[in-house]
Amino acid sequence: MSGDLRSGRIVIVGASLAGLRAAEALRDEGFTGSLTLVGDEPHLPYDRPPLSKQVLLGRARAEECGLPARRALQARWRLGVGAVGVDTAGKRVLLADGEQVPYDRLLIATGTRARPWPDPGEAALDGVFTVRTVGDASRLAERLDAGPRRVLVIGAGFTGSEIASACRERGLAVTVAERGRAPLIGALGGTVGAWATKLQLAHGVDLRCGVTVSALKGENGRLTGAEFSDGSRIDADVAVVALGAVRNTEWLADSGLAAGPRGVACDAGCRVFDMYGIVSDDVFVAGDVARFPHPLFEYQLIALEHWGNAVAQAEVAAHNMVSSGPHRRPHLSVPAFWSSQFGLNIKSVGVPTFSDQVVIAQGAPEERRLVAVYGYRGRVTAAVAVNRAKWLEHYQRLIETAAPFPPGPGAADFVDGSEPVPSDVPDPRVLSHGPTVALTGHLPDRRLTLLRPGG
Amino acid sequence: MRVVVDLNRCQGYAQCAFLAPRVFELHGDEALLYTPAVPAEQHERVLRAAAACPVQAIVVGEQAGAAGVR
Ligand SMILES: Cc1cc2nc3c(=O)[nH]c(=O)nc-3n(C[C@H](O)[C@H](O)[C@H](O)COP(=O)(O)OP(=O)(O)OC[C@H]3O[C@@H](n4cnc5c(N)ncnc54)[C@H](O)[C@@H]3O)c2cc1C
Ligand code: SF4
């Protein structure tokens, strides 16, 4: 049976991290059939995390962030052309140039794109940027090299905070505007958000929370400044829009698959549901565009915009594309991500937004190191470490074993007098930045549905 | 040659930064920054760093999709 599955035609749409790692895993697993990678970007696969870090710090060029090959693929690469549809009955992918690519099994790995500034006229001003692609980062880095007088960062999620950090490190004046109460609050809740507020202020960021940018101002097509909802205004010659991501699912609109603004829904084995909720055997999904059930989080469909998830899910999808029934594996890895900003290493395991309480387990908010542990209904569901990466393995085990929250002392050098407090994860609608972990299922007592921004 | 580090795995012990300081560098106490495109004269060092990483977090290879590995 699985002999058949090791041959035939596999098409992967999206030639970035998830697509590449799936292709490599397919060959590792003994797939000998034809392999086609379709990608709408003209570039060979590259890594995005450095785009808001090394590249903006001027330590690497955006064009030099290509991903290394783990092995040779013997694949057909169709780059610079997007898929515009899929005919699941006829089993073919339709490309923008008219080509139809037949498949036996299809992997969807089209990821996300930067959410654009809602006003197209203002977005088109010279000096307004987003950061998702090589081109984006390359243009922004060039502009930062030129020494702008002030950079406005709109949205204080991870990407926005990293951009602000890079600018400050380069000595540039930075204003950060965030509609929520604090930076990172959408992904990490109020306690770490309050800590991140102090961090940004200590690094000289002009941080403005609880406000929205009501207009970007320009003159002769060039950005000159911005106006805020509280009536204040600033002069700025660069604005970086960091309002989170939009899932690339439009091309699947007529496919009959369960694809929409929240992503492409699949089972724990990465098999895509059709619009009736029936799982398919020949269409799979992995990476930022996927939403999948996770048993540690009550089988809610979660969407993770994390590097590690793209890698792990791609490997599971690839395995299941060449394996039959009982040999298939679930995608169960505990979510994890990192960010580096203001010289600090921030790492997370579990899903901090899946929580009702949080406790500072190590360090203190005033220090440049910290471990925050999150719980939901009396069990540990996540931990976030700042310059304390070595501890995360420990907390990962607590998450995997549904250990009681708050975790006992002994587990860590508990901070005296530190008591659990509400984790204070806001409704995503009040944030400027989309949280990078979105629980898109429903809990009876909470509203955690990812919504498209109201503007 | 290209390099990518799985920073979920990386423990910041900095062996790589000792072996190939022009490619791997700690930023602050723990945050690893690296140069994704490895200059030719650093190949040897980077291969040694990848082998020495205690958690095998460093992946080294030709640019994915380039002629030899297409
Ligand atoms: C600036 C930045 C910093 C980041 N930093 C971190 C970090 O520090 N830590 C972390 O864990 N994660 C980070 N991430 C997230 C990480 O990069 C993503 O999780 C990862 O790129 C997801 O890979 P993917 O292959 O699923 O999707 P993507 O990388 O989004 O790739 C999808 C590809 O599909 C293409 N595509 C879309 N539609 C079509 C179509 N119709 N036809 C053909 N091709 C199509 C896209 O153009 C793209 O090339 C960062 C992301 C960015 C942008
Ligand atoms: S040797 Fe490995 S674990 Fe240590 S800093 Fe380098 S990549 Fe990280």
Tab-separated table of N, CA and C in Angstrom, chain A residues 152-268:
chain	number	residue	atom	x	y	z
A	152	LEU	N	8.343	55.567	12.440
A	152	LEU	CA	7.112	55.216	13.139
A	152	LEU	C	6.841	53.739	12.898
A	153	VAL	N	6.687	52.972	13.973
A	153	VAL	CA	6.323	51.562	13.842
A	153	VAL	C	4.872	51.431	14.291
A	154	ILE	N	4.034	50.903	13.433
A	154	ILE	CA	2.612	50.788	13.756
A	154	ILE	C	2.314	49.340	14.110
A	155	GLY	N	2.047	49.090	15.391
A	155	GLY	CA	1.801	47.724	15.859
A	155	GLY	C	2.998	47.224	16.645
A	156	ALA	N	2.754	46.793	17.893
A	156	ALA	CA	3.857	46.361	18.762
A	156	ALA	C	3.744	44.886	19.102
A	157	GLY	N	3.521	44.065	18.075
A	157	GLY	CA	3.660	42.618	18.240
A	157	GLY	C	5.144	42.282	18.150
A	158	PHE	N	5.460	41.023	17.870
A	158	PHE	CA	6.875	40.643	17.815
A	158	PHE	C	7.604	41.369	16.704
A	159	THR	N	7.031	41.361	15.500
A	159	THR	CA	7.737	41.969	14.378
A	159	THR	C	7.929	43.464	14.619
A	160	GLY	N	6.871	44.151	15.024
A	160	GLY	CA	6.980	45.587	15.263
A	160	GLY	C	8.014	45.897	16.336
A	161	SER	N	8.008	45.092	17.407
A	161	SER	CA	8.961	45.337	18.494
A	161	SER	C	10.398	45.078	18.036
A	162	GLU	N	10.583	44.051	17.200
A	162	GLU	CA	11.931	43.773	16.691
A	162	GLU	C	12.417	44.914	15.791
A	163	ILE	N	11.506	45.438	14.998
A	163	ILE	CA	11.886	46.542	14.106
A	163	ILE	C	12.273	47.772	14.941
A	164	ALA	N	11.464	48.042	15.966
A	164	ALA	CA	11.766	49.187	16.828
A	164	ALA	C	13.117	48.997	17.496
A	165	SER	N	13.382	47.770	17.938
A	165	SER	CA	14.652	47.461	18.586
A	165	SER	C	15.828	47.707	17.638
A	166	ALA	N	15.707	47.221	16.407
A	166	ALA	CA	16.797	47.404	15.433
A	166	ALA	C	17.037	48.899	15.198
A	167	CYS	N	15.959	49.652	15.088
A	167	CYS	CA	16.114	51.102	14.848
A	167	CYS	C	16.819	51.766	16.022
A	168	ARG	N	16.412	51.422	17.237
A	168	ARG	CA	17.046	52.041	18.407
A	168	ARG	C	18.523	51.668	18.467
A	169	GLU	N	18.813	50.414	18.158
A	169	GLU	CA	20.209	49.985	18.203
A	169	GLU	C	21.052	50.776	17.205
A	170	ARG	N	20.419	51.192	16.120
A	170	ARG	CA	21.120	52.004	15.128
A	170	ARG	C	21.067	53.484	15.467
A	171	GLY	N	20.513	53.798	16.616
A	171	GLY	CA	20.507	55.194	17.054
A	171	GLY	C	19.421	56.039	16.414
A	172	LEU	N	18.435	55.380	15.783
A	172	LEU	CA	17.376	56.146	15.132
A	172	LEU	C	16.244	56.438	16.117
A	173	ALA	N	15.635	57.595	15.976
A	173	ALA	CA	14.474	57.947	16.801
A	173	ALA	C	13.283	57.110	16.338
A	174	VAL	N	12.565	56.511	17.304
A	174	VAL	CA	11.467	55.611	16.966
A	174	VAL	C	10.231	55.938	17.794
A	175	THR	N	9.105	56.015	17.122
A	175	THR	CA	7.816	56.052	17.806
A	175	THR	C	7.110	54.737	17.509
A	176	VAL	N	6.585	54.083	18.550
A	176	VAL	CA	5.793	52.866	18.347
A	176	VAL	C	4.357	53.171	18.745
A	177	ALA	N	3.423	52.907	17.847
A	177	ALA	CA	2.004	53.111	18.148
A	177	ALA	C	1.314	51.764	18.241
A	178	GLU	N	0.636	51.531	19.351
A	178	GLU	CA	-0.051	50.252	19.558
A	178	GLU	C	-1.432	50.525	20.143
A	179	ARG	N	-2.417	49.930	19.506
A	179	ARG	CA	-3.783	50.150	19.959
A	179	ARG	C	-4.072	49.455	21.284
A	180	GLY	N	-3.429	48.316	21.527
A	180	GLY	CA	-3.591	47.615	22.801
A	180	GLY	C	-2.896	48.372	23.923
A	181	ARG	N	-2.953	47.798	25.143
A	181	ARG	CA	-2.389	48.494	26.296
A	181	ARG	C	-0.880	48.396	26.384
A	182	ALA	N	-0.282	47.419	25.701
A	182	ALA	CA	1.158	47.204	25.867
A	182	ALA	C	1.718	46.427	24.678
A	183	PRO	N	3.036	46.534	24.450
A	183	PRO	CA	3.662	45.703	23.432
A	183	PRO	C	3.510	44.221	23.791
A	184	LEU	N	3.437	43.379	22.812
A	184	LEU	CA	3.423	41.915	22.960
A	184	LEU	C	2.219	41.388	23.738
A	185	ILE	N	1.293	42.259	24.105
A	185	ILE	CA	0.215	41.823	24.990
A	185	ILE	C	-0.673	40.782	24.318
A	186	GLY	N	-0.812	40.883	23.012
A	186	GLY	CA	-1.698	39.950	22.316
A	186	GLY	C	-1.208	38.518	22.390
A	187	ALA	N	0.097	38.320	22.329
A	187	ALA	CA	0.643	36.968	22.363
A	187	ALA	C	0.983	36.536	23.778
A	188	LEU	N	1.350	37.478	24.639
A	188	LEU	CA	1.909	37.077	25.926
A	188	LEU	C	1.124	37.579	27.128
A	189	GLY	N	0.078	38.347	26.924
A	189	GLY	CA	-0.764	38.785	28.036
A	189	GLY	C	-0.221	40.010	28.761
A	190	GLY	N	-0.952	40.422	29.806
A	190	GLY	CA	-0.704	41.708	30.460
A	190	GLY	C	0.582	41.775	31.268
A	191	THR	N	0.962	40.692	31.953
A	191	THR	CA	2.135	40.748	32.824
A	191	THR	C	3.410	40.955	32.018
A	192	VAL	N	3.588	40.128	30.993
A	192	VAL	CA	4.776	40.297	30.165
A	192	VAL	C	4.644	41.572	29.331
A	193	GLY	N	3.416	41.931	29.001
A	193	GLY	CA	3.190	43.183	28.277
A	193	GLY	C	3.691	44.387	29.082
A	194	ALA	N	3.401	44.376	30.391
A	194	ALA	CA	3.845	45.486	31.250
A	194	ALA	C	5.371	45.522	31.300
A	195	TRP	N	5.971	44.350	31.333
A	195	TRP	CA	7.425	44.258	31.329
A	195	TRP	C	7.988	44.805	30.015
A	196	ALA	N	7.340	44.438	28.904
A	196	ALA	CA	7.813	44.896	27.588
A	196	ALA	C	7.670	46.406	27.446
A	197	THR	N	6.666	46.961	28.107
A	197	THR	CA	6.494	48.418	28.083
A	197	THR	C	7.727	49.091	28.680
A	198	LYS	N	8.135	48.599	29.862
A	198	LYS	CA	9.311	49.191	30.536
A	198	LYS	C	10.556	49.016	29.689
A	199	LEU	N	10.651	47.841	29.077
A	199	LEU	CA	11.823	47.549	28.248
A	199	LEU	C	11.937	48.573	27.114
A	200	GLN	N	10.831	48.808	26.423
A	200	GLN	CA	10.882	49.738	25.288
A	200	GLN	C	11.186	51.155	25.763
A	201	LEU	N	10.573	51.539	26.871
A	201	LEU	CA	10.823	52.891	27.376
A	201	LEU	C	12.286	53.043	27.776
A	202	ALA	N	12.822	51.996	28.424
A	202	ALA	CA	14.220	52.059	28.860
A	202	ALA	C	15.167	52.183	27.670
A	203	HIS	N	14.721	51.690	26.508
A	203	HIS	CA	15.575	51.786	25.322
A	203	HIS	C	15.247	53.013	24.479
A	204	GLY	N	14.520	53.918	25.065
A	204	GLY	CA	14.334	55.192	24.378
A	204	GLY	C	13.285	55.189	23.277
A	205	VAL	N	12.408	54.179	23.301
A	205	VAL	CA	11.319	54.186	22.319
A	205	VAL	C	10.242	55.161	22.790
A	206	ASP	N	9.761	55.974	21.881
A	206	ASP	CA	8.597	56.827	22.167
A	206	ASP	C	7.364	55.937	21.978
A	207	LEU	N	6.961	55.283	23.076
A	207	LEU	CA	5.916	54.248	22.995
A	207	LEU	C	4.558	54.865	23.279
A	208	ARG	N	3.632	54.663	22.372
A	208	ARG	CA	2.281	55.214	22.555
A	208	ARG	C	1.275	54.088	22.463
A	209	CYS	N	0.804	53.635	23.635
A	209	CYS	CA	-0.171	52.548	23.652
A	209	CYS	C	-1.572	53.121	23.836
A	210	GLY	N	-2.547	52.323	23.457
A	210	GLY	CA	-3.927	52.766	23.592
A	210	GLY	C	-4.300	53.840	22.577
A	211	VAL	N	-3.495	53.984	21.561
A	211	VAL	CA	-3.867	54.925	20.490
A	211	VAL	C	-3.783	54.210	19.135
A	212	THR	N	-4.482	54.741	18.178
A	212	THR	CA	-4.326	54.240	16.820
A	212	THR	C	-3.799	55.375	15.953
A	213	VAL	N	-3.174	54.991	14.875
A	213	VAL	CA	-2.745	55.980	13.895
A	213	VAL	C	-3.960	56.264	13.026
A	214	SER	N	-4.436	57.496	13.070
A	214	SER	CA	-5.651	57.776	12.306
A	214	SER	C	-5.342	58.182	10.872
A	215	ALA	N	-4.155	58.713	10.634
A	215	ALA	CA	-3.798	59.051	9.246
A	215	ALA	C	-2.287	59.135	9.092
A	216	LEU	N	-1.817	58.707	7.943
A	216	LEU	CA	-0.425	58.948	7.561
A	216	LEU	C	-0.438	60.164	6.649
A	217	LYS	N	0.460	61.082	6.901
A	217	LYS	CA	0.460	62.333	6.152
A	217	LYS	C	1.601	62.335	5.146
A	218	GLY	N	1.343	62.902	3.980
A	218	GLY	CA	2.390	62.958	2.967
A	218	GLY	C	2.400	64.277	2.234
A	219	GLU	N	3.529	64.510	1.550
A	219	GLU	CA	3.666	65.700	0.717
A	219	GLU	C	4.403	65.277	-0.534
A	220	ASN	N	3.875	65.594	-1.669
A	220	ASN	CA	4.474	65.186	-2.946
A	220	ASN	C	4.771	63.687	-2.983
A	221	GLY	N	3.843	62.902	-2.423
A	221	GLY	CA	4.022	61.451	-2.500
A	221	GLY	C	4.973	60.882	-1.472
A	222	ARG	N	5.517	61.727	-0.614
A	222	ARG	CA	6.442	61.220	0.420
A	222	ARG	C	5.812	61.356	1.785
A	223	LEU	N	6.063	60.340	2.618
A	223	LEU	CA	5.555	60.379	3.990
A	223	LEU	C	6.220	61.520	4.764
A	224	THR	N	5.399	62.256	5.501
A	224	THR	CA	5.978	63.322	6.329
A	224	THR	C	5.651	63.150	7.806
A	225	GLY	N	4.612	62.368	8.123
A	225	GLY	CA	4.254	62.212	9.526
A	225	GLY	C	2.963	61.449	9.694
A	226	ALA	N	2.465	61.478	10.926
A	226	ALA	CA	1.252	60.726	11.221
A	226	ALA	C	0.444	61.446	12.268
A	227	GLU	N	-0.861	61.142	12.247
A	227	GLU	CA	-1.784	61.676	13.242
A	227	GLU	C	-2.352	60.529	14.050
A	228	PHE	N	-2.513	60.761	15.363
A	228	PHE	CA	-3.016	59.706	16.230
A	228	PHE	C	-4.438	59.990	16.661
A	229	SER	N	-5.086	58.916	17.157
A	229	SER	CA	-6.489	59.041	17.553
A	229	SER	C	-6.669	59.992	18.740
A	230	ASP	N	-5.606	60.224	19.509
A	230	ASP	CA	-5.747	61.148	20.644
A	230	ASP	C	-5.483	62.594	20.216
A	231	GLY	N	-5.355	62.805	18.918
A	231	GLY	CA	-5.190	64.160	18.407
A	231	GLY	C	-3.743	64.589	18.256
A	232	SER	N	-2.803	63.819	18.820
A	232	SER	CA	-1.393	64.219	18.704
A	232	SER	C	-0.878	63.877	17.306
A	233	ARG	N	0.275	64.415	16.961
A	233	ARG	CA	0.875	64.112	15.662
A	233	ARG	C	2.386	64.130	15.771
A	234	ILE	N	3.013	63.418	14.862
A	234	ILE	CA	4.482	63.408	14.847
A	234	ILE	C	4.957	63.606	13.415
A	235	ASP	N	6.194	64.037	13.283
A	235	ASP	CA	6.867	64.022	11.993
A	235	ASP	C	7.630	62.715	11.887
A	236	ALA	N	7.544	62.059	10.751
A	236	ALA	CA	8.298	60.818	10.542
A	236	ALA	C	8.539	60.669	9.050
A	237	ASP	N	9.722	60.210	8.669
A	237	ASP	CA	9.947	59.990	7.235
A	237	ASP	C	9.890	58.522	6.853
A	238	VAL	N	9.791	57.631	7.873
A	238	VAL	CA	9.587	56.208	7.597
A	238	VAL	C	8.484	55.707	8.514
A	239	ALA	N	7.561	54.919	7.972
A	239	ALA	CA	6.550	54.240	8.791
A	239	ALA	C	6.569	52.776	8.421
A	240	VAL	N	6.658	51.913	9.445
A	240	VAL	CA	6.614	50.481	9.178
A	240	VAL	C	5.303	49.942	9.730
A	241	VAL	N	4.520	49.374	8.848
A	241	VAL	CA	3.217	48.839	9.209
A	241	VAL	C	3.420	47.390	9.668
A	242	ALA	N	3.192	47.135	10.951
A	242	ALA	CA	3.397	45.785	11.507
A	242	ALA	C	2.111	45.354	12.188
A	243	LEU	N	1.087	45.187	11.380
A	243	LEU	CA	-0.256	44.914	11.891
A	243	LEU	C	-0.618	43.443	11.821
A	244	GLY	N	0.394	42.579	11.753
A	244	GLY	CA	0.088	41.160	11.715
A	244	GLY	C	-0.035	40.660	10.289
A	245	ALA	N	-0.559	39.463	10.156
A	245	ALA	CA	-0.501	38.768	8.878
A	245	ALA	C	-1.887	38.389	8.378
A	246	VAL	N	-1.966	38.220	7.085
A	246	VAL	CA	-3.189	37.763	6.421
A	246	VAL	C	-2.864	36.422	5.768
A	247	ARG	N	-3.697	35.440	5.955
A	247	ARG	CA	-3.417	34.118	5.394
A	247	ARG	C	-3.687	34.073	3.888
A	248	ASN	N	-2.774	33.440	3.179
A	248	ASN	CA	-2.898	33.375	1.720
A	248	ASN	C	-3.821	32.225	1.311
A	249	THR	N	-5.125	32.483	1.400
A	249	THR	CA	-6.089	31.431	1.073
A	249	THR	C	-7.046	31.826	-0.051
A	250	GLU	N	-6.907	33.059	-0.558
A	250	GLU	CA	-7.862	33.514	-1.584
A	250	GLU	C	-7.879	32.568	-2.778
A	251	TRP	N	-6.717	32.031	-3.129
A	251	TRP	CA	-6.648	31.164	-4.308
A	251	TRP	C	-7.451	29.869	-4.124
A	252	LEU	N	-7.857	29.595	-2.876
A	252	LEU	CA	-8.619	28.371	-2.603
A	252	LEU	C	-10.119	28.645	-2.485
A	253	ALA	N	-10.523	29.889	-2.797
A	253	ALA	CA	-11.910	30.291	-2.557
A	253	ALA	C	-12.910	29.343	-3.217
A	254	ASP	N	-12.637	28.891	-4.426
A	254	ASP	CA	-13.609	28.037	-5.128
A	254	ASP	C	-13.222	26.560	-5.083
A	255	SER	N	-12.336	26.217	-4.162
A	255	SER	CA	-11.805	24.850	-4.169
A	255	SER	C	-12.716	23.856	-3.477
A	256	GLY	N	-13.667	24.354	-2.671
A	256	GLY	CA	-14.490	23.431	-1.884
A	256	GLY	C	-13.782	22.969	-0.620
A	257	LEU	N	-12.591	23.527	-0.358
A	257	LEU	CA	-11.865	23.160	0.867
A	257	LEU	C	-12.219	24.138	1.987
A	258	ALA	N	-11.979	23.717	3.230
A	258	ALA	CA	-12.274	24.569	4.390
A	258	ALA	C	-11.175	25.619	4.535
A	259	ALA	N	-11.163	26.559	3.620
A	259	ALA	CA	-10.135	27.607	3.597
A	259	ALA	C	-10.808	28.957	3.686
A	260	GLY	N	-10.265	29.828	4.502
A	260	GLY	CA	-10.841	31.168	4.646
A	260	GLY	C	-9.849	32.061	5.353
A	261	PRO	N	-10.309	33.222	5.811
A	261	PRO	CA	-9.391	34.191	6.426
A	261	PRO	C	-8.628	33.639	7.626
A	262	ARG	N	-9.192	32.638	8.310
A	262	ARG	CA	-8.485	32.096	9.468
A	262	ARG	C	-7.497	31.004	9.096
A	263	GLY	N	-7.462	30.627	7.835
A	263	GLY	CA	-6.511	29.614	7.406
A	263	GLY	C	-7.206	28.417	6.782
A	264	VAL	N	-6.434	27.362	6.579
A	264	VAL	CA	-6.933	26.130	5.973
A	264	VAL	C	-7.044	25.099	7.093
A	265	ALA	N	-8.256	24.627	7.347
A	265	ALA	CA	-8.465	23.716	8.477
A	265	ALA	C	-8.088	22.288	8.106
A	266	CYS	N	-7.416	21.626	9.052
A	266	CYS	CA	-6.996	20.251	8.790
A	266	CYS	C	-7.121	19.432	10.060
A	267	ASP	N	-6.948	18.119	9.927
A	267	ASP	CA	-6.947	17.255	11.102
A	267	ASP	C	-5.535	17.207	11.692
A	268	ALA	N	-5.352	16.431	12.754
A	268	ALA	CA	-4.047	16.397	13.410
A	268	ALA	C	-2.983	15.765	12.522
